[in-house]
Amino acid sequence: MFVLYKTANRVINKNETTSLLEETCSRILSFCNSNAFRQGICIHSPIIKLGLQHHLYLNNTLLSLYAKCFGADTARHFFDEMPQKDVVSWTGIISAYVKSGNHEMALRVFDSMLISGQCPNGFTLSSVLRSCSALGEFEYGTCIQGYMIKQGFDQNPVLVSGLVDFYSKFDLIGEASSLFIDKGNHDTVSWTMMISSCVQARRWSQALQLYVDMVEAGVPPNEFTFAKLLGACGVHGLNYGKLVHAHMILWGVKLNVVLKTALVDMYSRCQRIADAIKVSNLTPEFDILSWTALISGSAQNFMFRKAVATFCDMRVSGYIPNNYTFSSILNVSSLMLCLELGQQVHSRVVVAGLEDDVSVGNALVNMYVKCSDKVDDALRVFRGISLPNVISWTSLIAGFAEHGFQHDSFRLFMEMRAAGVEPNSFTISSIIGSFSAAKLLPQTLMLHGHVVKTNLYKDTAVQNALVDFYAGSGILDDARRIVDTMSCRDAITYTTLASRMNQMGHHELALNIITDMNNDDIEIDEFSTASFLSASAELGTVVTGKQLHCHSLKSGLCRWVSVLNGLVNLYGKCGCIRDAQRAFREIAVPDTFSWNGLISGLASNGYISSALSAFDDMKLSGVRPDAITFLSVLSACGNGKLVDLGMEHFQSMSEVYDIVPQLDHYVHLVDILGQGGRLEEALEVIQTLPYRANALIYKTLLRSCKAHGNILLAEDMAKRGLELDPSDPAFYILLANLYEDSGRGDLVERTLKMMREKQLRKNPSQSWVEIQNNVHPFVAGERSHPQTNEIYEKIESFETELKKHGYHLGMVTRDSYHHSEKLAVAFGLLNTPSKAPIHIIKNNSICRDCHGFIKFITHLVDREIIVREGNRLHSFRKGECSCRG
């Protein structure tokens, strides 16, 4: 550059002709301008000395050089001093402001241009359209379009492309398409612009179809065309991405850094990180965007160590991370829940001076929210962001909510609105989700009122969050009302509703949602299937469960662990233990839920040894048991009367697995000791509980006292239990039965009299049996059923057979003759095929007489009868029961 400056001085010293001087200055400036050489500004001084400061071409070139090297504001000073200005001058300064992102100033200068009487050209209008798009000035942009039509610029391909981009930015893709089609005879740039617009509008299929039309029209694509197409393929799938990659090779498009970055991003999105790395190594050229794409791609594929290693390699290669790079590596820290890595990256952010950058600040807030126990860290970072946007606020609000500070999150929401930042659907749904866990009804009602006043009420995510809150709070009518008014229901809507209904025990209502989904033509996915399987399991409707199983097989949902876990649970609770084991074997990598379902199913069906063996297999496979696992294991030990083994497993919870036993675990421990006859030890467990005892634990020991005839301890347990729950008749009934077994009829009458005086009644015995997708309920003494006569005749025929075989029904025969389980069994035998198993659910324990009655029936009839009472199942077959009772 110094040589050029000396050449200019020699020209001056030799007093050559003016035209030669102008040409020399022009060539030097043009060279410097094209290469953005800052030293080219030195020519400004000789130009003034030579008296060429009025030369318009030289001034326009100097203006462009000032803009490129020193920015729009410096260029503006020179522009204001120019004695003459033409359309190139005005376009140059407008373009400078557009490139610097100062779109408001660009439009002001354009207004001044029009006032000056200067007519814009196509390049001017193209820059102005970009500013209109950036500022959301739709009316201004349409005025520019009208001016273009009047001045005959409407056929200009550059301006047509600009208009297409303008309408696309306002999500008016239909108008953009119409404009594109009407003009015709497009070049590569306009086709690429239209494809880009479709990609930005998330119309992936339309973008790919435009590419096909472009090729058919004989217009060759360039590297920018393929870069945009690869963005669509990242969403549309790997096959499309490979096809576009192949076309890129066939067209002979050179693999530059832009294309390489687009390919890396596409393969990463399609979970082909190995192919992404292979592409990145095809050429030695890298830039900060390609490095960032590799880091982001590794994170998307959960290859966190690879992402960190790539970040380190980038630093070693001399590349300085930008805000997007830091955001990507901070995202890795969040996914890894690695606070130390996040803090190290934070220190580099501070060194780079990017701590006030919005994207980096958002990533830091998210990292501290996910990785740190202190929300103050996230709040401190948030306060350092210069202009926090809706993502910043949402990350902070959601973080406070996740940490249990629901009231603070609501306060931040109000602060966000006061700051003039309007919440988006994710903000609202995040807050409502946290309120759902804390049951904060008043605050949710306020939020509900806010969204009703805005367009957010029409957002499906917000409506789904409201459905979840109201259903989870037990306000099913309001939840259902929102669902009915939704214009766009999806699988999440119905899955949320079904899940909450299951939690509240409304399993039949949950299964009815299957019909709603079919009516709305919404496909049942893996999540909704899991909810429906859970409802079927709780109801014991094995037929419905098998139909869901068939649907899962046909639709390919059986590859999902959640669905297979649901099947294990269903078949285990319905007594189909072989089917449960078969479903378990189909799980490639069983998780804790899988093992829990299997162990629980085996234990409840009386397969004690198999349940404990499955527990050992679980530990050997490397899956860590949880608190639910030990409930099933302790239940198995209790049912199998394995006292010492049960004690050993109970102690291992805290000593080996760092699991703090909850009250439910102590209830099982008391049951284990009680069934083993170690009543004093069971009492000691209750007396040394680290929790406040509940009525259930006293009732559990009371049952053991009844089994072992310990009247004194039983009376003490009944007294303590009734102090906690005076309205539970089970204490009186258990005590009365113990007195009866001990021959104390006087105490039986006194106990039942006390029960009557307190107006307590035993819950009526109920049983349910499923026949052809219909659940038939029966109550003790049922005589309103249409088949009552047939049912009682069936029972009488079995009674006759019982007497023939010398079976004595005992004292309670007359009452138990009408028990609900007998009625359900008789109904099942009358209405099912001769070899089909009968599944019955009971709301309380099966009595001794009915247990023997059903055993005898399976001795006479070749049937399997499965009766579920709570979490325990009795599988009757060939005169035997799985409980061995």
PDB file of C-alpha atoms in Angstrom, residues 47 75 81 134 159 218 244 269 277 307 310 317 340 371 514 615 632 638 722 774 786 830:
ATOM      1  CA  ILE A  47      -7.397  13.937  -4.116  1.00  0.00           C
ATOM      2  CA  ALA A  75     -18.964   7.028   6.178  1.00  0.00           C
ATOM      3  CA  GLU A  81     -19.450  16.697   3.257  1.00  0.00           C
ATOM      4  CA  ALA A 134     -35.835  -6.370   9.765  1.00  0.00           C
ATOM      5  CA  LEU A 159     -36.039  -6.863  -6.423  1.00  0.00           C
ATOM      6  CA  GLY A 218     -33.176 -25.842 -16.434  1.00  0.00           C
ATOM      7  CA  VAL A 244     -29.396 -33.561  -1.842  1.00  0.00           C
ATOM      8  CA  ARG A 269     -29.566 -33.569  13.075  1.00  0.00           C
ATOM      9  CA  ILE A 277     -17.144 -35.739  11.104  1.00  0.00           C
ATOM     10  CA  ALA A 307     -18.103 -31.834  21.848  1.00  0.00           C
ATOM     11  CA  THR A 310     -13.806 -30.332  19.475  1.00  0.00           C
ATOM     12  CA  SER A 317      -6.207 -24.232  15.919  1.00  0.00           C
ATOM     13  CA  GLU A 340     -17.377 -27.148  36.679  1.00  0.00           C
ATOM     14  CA  CYS A 371     -26.328 -27.459  37.103  1.00  0.00           C
ATOM     15  CA  ILE A 514     -59.249 -43.764  23.249  1.00  0.00           C
ATOM     16  CA  PHE A 615     -34.256 -59.074  41.934  1.00  0.00           C
ATOM     17  CA  SER A 632     -42.048 -55.432  45.807  1.00  0.00           C
ATOM     18  CA  GLY A 638     -43.944 -61.202  53.445  1.00  0.00           C
ATOM     19  CA  LEU A 722     -58.844 -45.912  65.950  1.00  0.00           C
ATOM     20  CA  ASN A 774     -67.625 -54.611  29.157  1.00  0.00           C
ATOM     21  CA  PRO A 786     -80.478 -59.496  34.290  1.00  0.00           C
ATOM     22  CA  LEU A 830     -71.908 -68.578  32.130  1.00  0.00           C
TER      23      LEU A 830
END
